[in-house]
PDB file of N, CA and C in Angstrom:
ATOM      1  N   MET R   1     -15.583 -37.678  19.052  1.00 47.00           N
ATOM      2  CA  MET R   1     -14.747 -36.864  18.170  1.00 47.00           C
ATOM      3  C   MET R   1     -13.950 -37.775  17.253  1.00 47.00           C
ATOM      4  N   PRO R   2     -14.245 -37.778  15.973  1.00 51.00           N
ATOM      5  CA  PRO R   2     -13.541 -38.679  15.048  1.00 51.00           C
ATOM      6  C   PRO R   2     -12.093 -38.260  14.849  1.00 51.00           C
ATOM      7  N   THR R   3     -11.217 -39.255  14.752  1.00 55.00           N
ATOM      8  CA  THR R   3      -9.791 -38.971  14.596  1.00 55.00           C
ATOM      9  C   THR R   3      -9.274 -39.506  13.267  1.00 55.00           C
ATOM     10  N   THR R   4     -10.176 -39.930  12.385  1.00 57.00           N
ATOM     11  CA  THR R   4      -9.741 -40.501  11.108  1.00 57.00           C
ATOM     12  C   THR R   4      -9.142 -39.423  10.213  1.00 57.00           C
ATOM     13  N   ASP R   5      -9.728 -38.221  10.230  1.00 58.00           N
ATOM     14  CA  ASP R   5      -9.243 -37.157   9.361  1.00 58.00           C
ATOM     15  C   ASP R   5      -7.945 -36.544   9.893  1.00 58.00           C
ATOM     16  N   ALA R   6      -7.754 -36.606  11.214  1.00 59.00           N
ATOM     17  CA  ALA R   6      -6.578 -35.974  11.812  1.00 59.00           C
ATOM     18  C   ALA R   6      -5.734 -37.012  12.541  1.00 59.00           C
ATOM     19  N   SER R   7      -5.583 -38.183  11.934  1.00 60.00           N
ATOM     20  CA  SER R   7      -4.810 -39.234  12.591  1.00 60.00           C
ATOM     21  C   SER R   7      -3.332 -38.878  12.646  1.00 60.00           C
ATOM     22  N   TRP R   8      -2.881 -37.978  11.751  1.00 62.00           N
ATOM     23  CA  TRP R   8      -1.470 -37.595  11.714  1.00 62.00           C
ATOM     24  C   TRP R   8      -1.179 -36.443  12.667  1.00 62.00           C
ATOM     25  N   TRP R   9      -2.245 -35.856  13.219  1.00 66.00           N
ATOM     26  CA  TRP R   9      -2.081 -34.682  14.078  1.00 66.00           C
ATOM     27  C   TRP R   9      -1.607 -35.111  15.463  1.00 66.00           C
ATOM     28  N   ASN R  10      -0.689 -34.335  16.023  1.00 78.00           N
ATOM     29  CA  ASN R  10      -0.216 -34.615  17.373  1.00 78.00           C
ATOM     30  C   ASN R  10      -0.067 -33.301  18.125  1.00 78.00           C
ATOM     31  N   PRO R  11      -0.067 -33.326  19.451  1.00 83.00           N
ATOM     32  CA  PRO R  11       0.004 -32.082  20.240  1.00 83.00           C
ATOM     33  C   PRO R  11       1.253 -31.267  19.943  1.00 83.00           C
ATOM     34  N   THR R  12       2.366 -31.932  19.675  1.00 86.00           N
ATOM     35  CA  THR R  12       3.603 -31.190  19.413  1.00 86.00           C
ATOM     36  C   THR R  12       3.462 -30.331  18.168  1.00 86.00           C
ATOM     37  N   LEU R  13       2.915 -30.900  17.106  1.00 87.00           N
ATOM     38  CA  LEU R  13       2.721 -30.135  15.874  1.00 87.00           C
ATOM     39  C   LEU R  13       1.746 -28.987  16.108  1.00 87.00           C
ATOM     40  N   SER R  14       0.723 -29.232  16.908  1.00 88.00           N
ATOM     41  CA  SER R  14      -0.247 -28.185  17.215  1.00 88.00           C
ATOM     42  C   SER R  14       0.425 -27.021  17.923  1.00 88.00           C
ATOM     43  N   VAL R  15       1.282 -27.332  18.893  1.00 91.00           N
ATOM     44  CA  VAL R  15       1.989 -26.280  19.630  1.00 91.00           C
ATOM     45  C   VAL R  15       2.902 -25.501  18.695  1.00 91.00           C
ATOM     46  N   ILE R  16       3.585 -26.206  17.793  1.00 92.00           N
ATOM     47  CA  ILE R  16       4.495 -25.535  16.856  1.00 92.00           C
ATOM     48  C   ILE R  16       3.704 -24.608  15.934  1.00 92.00           C
ATOM     49  N   VAL R  17       2.579 -25.080  15.416  1.00 92.00           N
ATOM     50  CA  VAL R  17       1.774 -24.257  14.514  1.00 92.00           C
ATOM     51  C   VAL R  17       1.278 -23.008  15.233  1.00 92.00           C
ATOM     52  N   VAL R  18       0.783 -23.176  16.454  1.00 94.00           N
ATOM     53  CA  VAL R  18       0.291 -22.024  17.221  1.00 94.00           C
ATOM     54  C   VAL R  18       1.425 -21.050  17.500  1.00 94.00           C
ATOM     55  N   ALA R  19       2.608 -21.572  17.826  1.00 96.00           N
ATOM     56  CA  ALA R  19       3.750 -20.700  18.105  1.00 96.00           C
ATOM     57  C   ALA R  19       4.160 -19.921  16.862  1.00 96.00           C
ATOM     58  N   VAL R  20       4.161 -20.579  15.709  1.00 96.00           N
ATOM     59  CA  VAL R  20       4.548 -19.904  14.464  1.00 96.00           C
ATOM     60  C   VAL R  20       3.536 -18.813  14.112  1.00 96.00           C
ATOM     61  N   ILE R  21       2.254 -19.131  14.214  1.00 97.00           N
ATOM     62  CA  ILE R  21       1.227 -18.135  13.901  1.00 97.00           C
ATOM     63  C   ILE R  21       1.326 -16.951  14.859  1.00 97.00           C
ATOM     64  N   THR R  22       1.529 -17.235  16.157  1.00 98.00           N
ATOM     65  CA  THR R  22       1.659 -16.158  17.137  1.00 98.00           C
ATOM     66  C   THR R  22       2.871 -15.300  16.832  1.00 98.00           C
ATOM     67  N   ALA R  23       3.991 -15.934  16.472  1.00 98.00           N
ATOM     68  CA  ALA R  23       5.209 -15.179  16.160  1.00 98.00           C
ATOM     69  C   ALA R  23       4.990 -14.281  14.947  1.00 98.00           C
ATOM     70  N   ILE R  24       4.302 -14.793  13.927  1.00 98.00           N
ATOM     71  CA  ILE R  24       4.048 -13.988  12.726  1.00 98.00           C
ATOM     72  C   ILE R  24       3.174 -12.786  13.070  1.00 98.00           C
ATOM     73  N   ILE R  25       2.135 -13.004  13.876  1.00 98.00           N
ATOM     74  CA  ILE R  25       1.246 -11.900  14.252  1.00 98.00           C
ATOM     75  C   ILE R  25       2.010 -10.857  15.059  1.00 98.00           C
ATOM     76  N   VAL R  26       2.850 -11.306  15.994  1.00 98.00           N
ATOM     77  CA  VAL R  26       3.618 -10.373  16.822  1.00 98.00           C
ATOM     78  C   VAL R  26       4.590  -9.582  15.959  1.00 98.00           C
ATOM     79  N   LEU R  27       5.280 -10.255  15.043  1.00 98.00           N
ATOM     80  CA  LEU R  27       6.237  -9.558  14.180  1.00 98.00           C
ATOM     81  C   LEU R  27       5.523  -8.543  13.286  1.00 98.00           C
ATOM     82  N   MET R  28       4.362  -8.910  12.762  1.00 98.00           N
ATOM     83  CA  MET R  28       3.614  -7.972  11.921  1.00 98.00           C
ATOM     84  C   MET R  28       3.171  -6.765  12.734  1.00 98.00           C
ATOM     85  N   ALA R  29       2.745  -6.992  13.970  1.00 98.00           N
ATOM     86  CA  ALA R  29       2.319  -5.880  14.823  1.00 98.00           C
ATOM     87  C   ALA R  29       3.496  -4.968  15.142  1.00 98.00           C
ATOM     88  N   LEU R  30       4.642  -5.555  15.474  1.00 97.00           N
ATOM     89  CA  LEU R  30       5.822  -4.745  15.770  1.00 97.00           C
ATOM     90  C   LEU R  30       6.261  -3.966  14.537  1.00 97.00           C
ATOM     91  N   TYR R  31       6.216  -4.589  13.372  1.00 97.00           N
ATOM     92  CA  TYR R  31       6.611  -3.909  12.138  1.00 97.00           C
ATOM     93  C   TYR R  31       5.659  -2.756  11.824  1.00 97.00           C
ATOM     94  N   THR R  32       4.362  -2.977  12.051  1.00 96.00           N
ATOM     95  CA  THR R  32       3.384  -1.915  11.814  1.00 96.00           C
ATOM     96  C   THR R  32       3.628  -0.746  12.755  1.00 96.00           C
ATOM     97  N   ILE R  33       3.876  -1.038  14.042  1.00 95.00           N
ATOM     98  CA  ILE R  33       4.157   0.025  15.014  1.00 95.00           C
ATOM     99  C   ILE R  33       5.443   0.749  14.639  1.00 95.00           C
ATOM    100  N   TYR R  34       6.450   0.003  14.205  1.00 94.00           N
ATOM    101  CA  TYR R  34       7.726   0.608  13.821  1.00 94.00           C
ATOM    102  C   TYR R  34       7.535   1.555  12.640  1.00 94.00           C
ATOM    103  N   CYS R  35       6.805   1.120  11.628  1.00 93.00           N
ATOM    104  CA  CYS R  35       6.573   1.972  10.460  1.00 93.00           C
ATOM    105  C   CYS R  35       5.730   3.184  10.846  1.00 93.00           C
ATOM    106  N   TYR R  36       4.762   2.989  11.737  1.00 92.00           N
ATOM    107  CA  TYR R  36       3.917   4.108  12.152  1.00 92.00           C
ATOM    108  C   TYR R  36       4.741   5.149  12.902  1.00 92.00           C
ATOM    109  N   ARG R  37       5.582   4.697  13.831  1.00 92.00           N
ATOM    110  CA  ARG R  37       6.415   5.634  14.580  1.00 92.00           C
ATOM    111  C   ARG R  37       7.443   6.292  13.663  1.00 92.00           C
ATOM    112  N   LYS R  38       7.934   5.567  12.673  1.00 90.00           N
ATOM    113  CA  LYS R  38       8.934   6.119  11.761  1.00 90.00           C
ATOM    114  C   LYS R  38       8.314   7.182  10.855  1.00 90.00           C
ATOM    115  N   SER R  39       7.044   7.035  10.520  1.00 91.00           N
ATOM    116  CA  SER R  39       6.389   7.976   9.618  1.00 91.00           C
ATOM    117  C   SER R  39       5.801   9.170  10.364  1.00 91.00           C
ATOM    118  N   MET R  40       5.885   9.170  11.685  1.00 84.00           N
ATOM    119  CA  MET R  40       5.362  10.302  12.449  1.00 84.00           C
ATOM    120  C   MET R  40       6.262  11.518  12.254  1.00 84.00           C
ATOM    121  N   PRO R  41       5.668  12.697  12.172  1.00 76.00           N
ATOM    122  CA  PRO R  41       6.485  13.915  12.027  1.00 76.00           C
ATOM    123  C   PRO R  41       7.283  14.192  13.293  1.00 76.00           C
ATOM    124  N   LYS R  42       8.546  14.536  13.102  1.00 73.00           N
ATOM    125  CA  LYS R  42       9.408  14.796  14.262  1.00 73.00           C
ATOM    126  C   LYS R  42       9.401  16.295  14.570  1.00 73.00           C
ATOM    127  N   ASP R  43       8.293  16.765  15.129  1.00 64.00           N
ATOM    128  CA  ASP R  43       8.212  18.182  15.474  1.00 64.00           C
ATOM    129  C   ASP R  43       8.054  18.397  16.970  1.00 64.00           C
TER     130      ASP R  43
END
């Protein structure tokens, strides 16, 4: 596995990137559910 292209990459940065992407996906899902429940008719 060549490391010349990713010599600057480290596990800490990888964990941070994965955490940020996961947080964005979770927030988008919660926002979508919130808007869906808010737009439901209250009957």
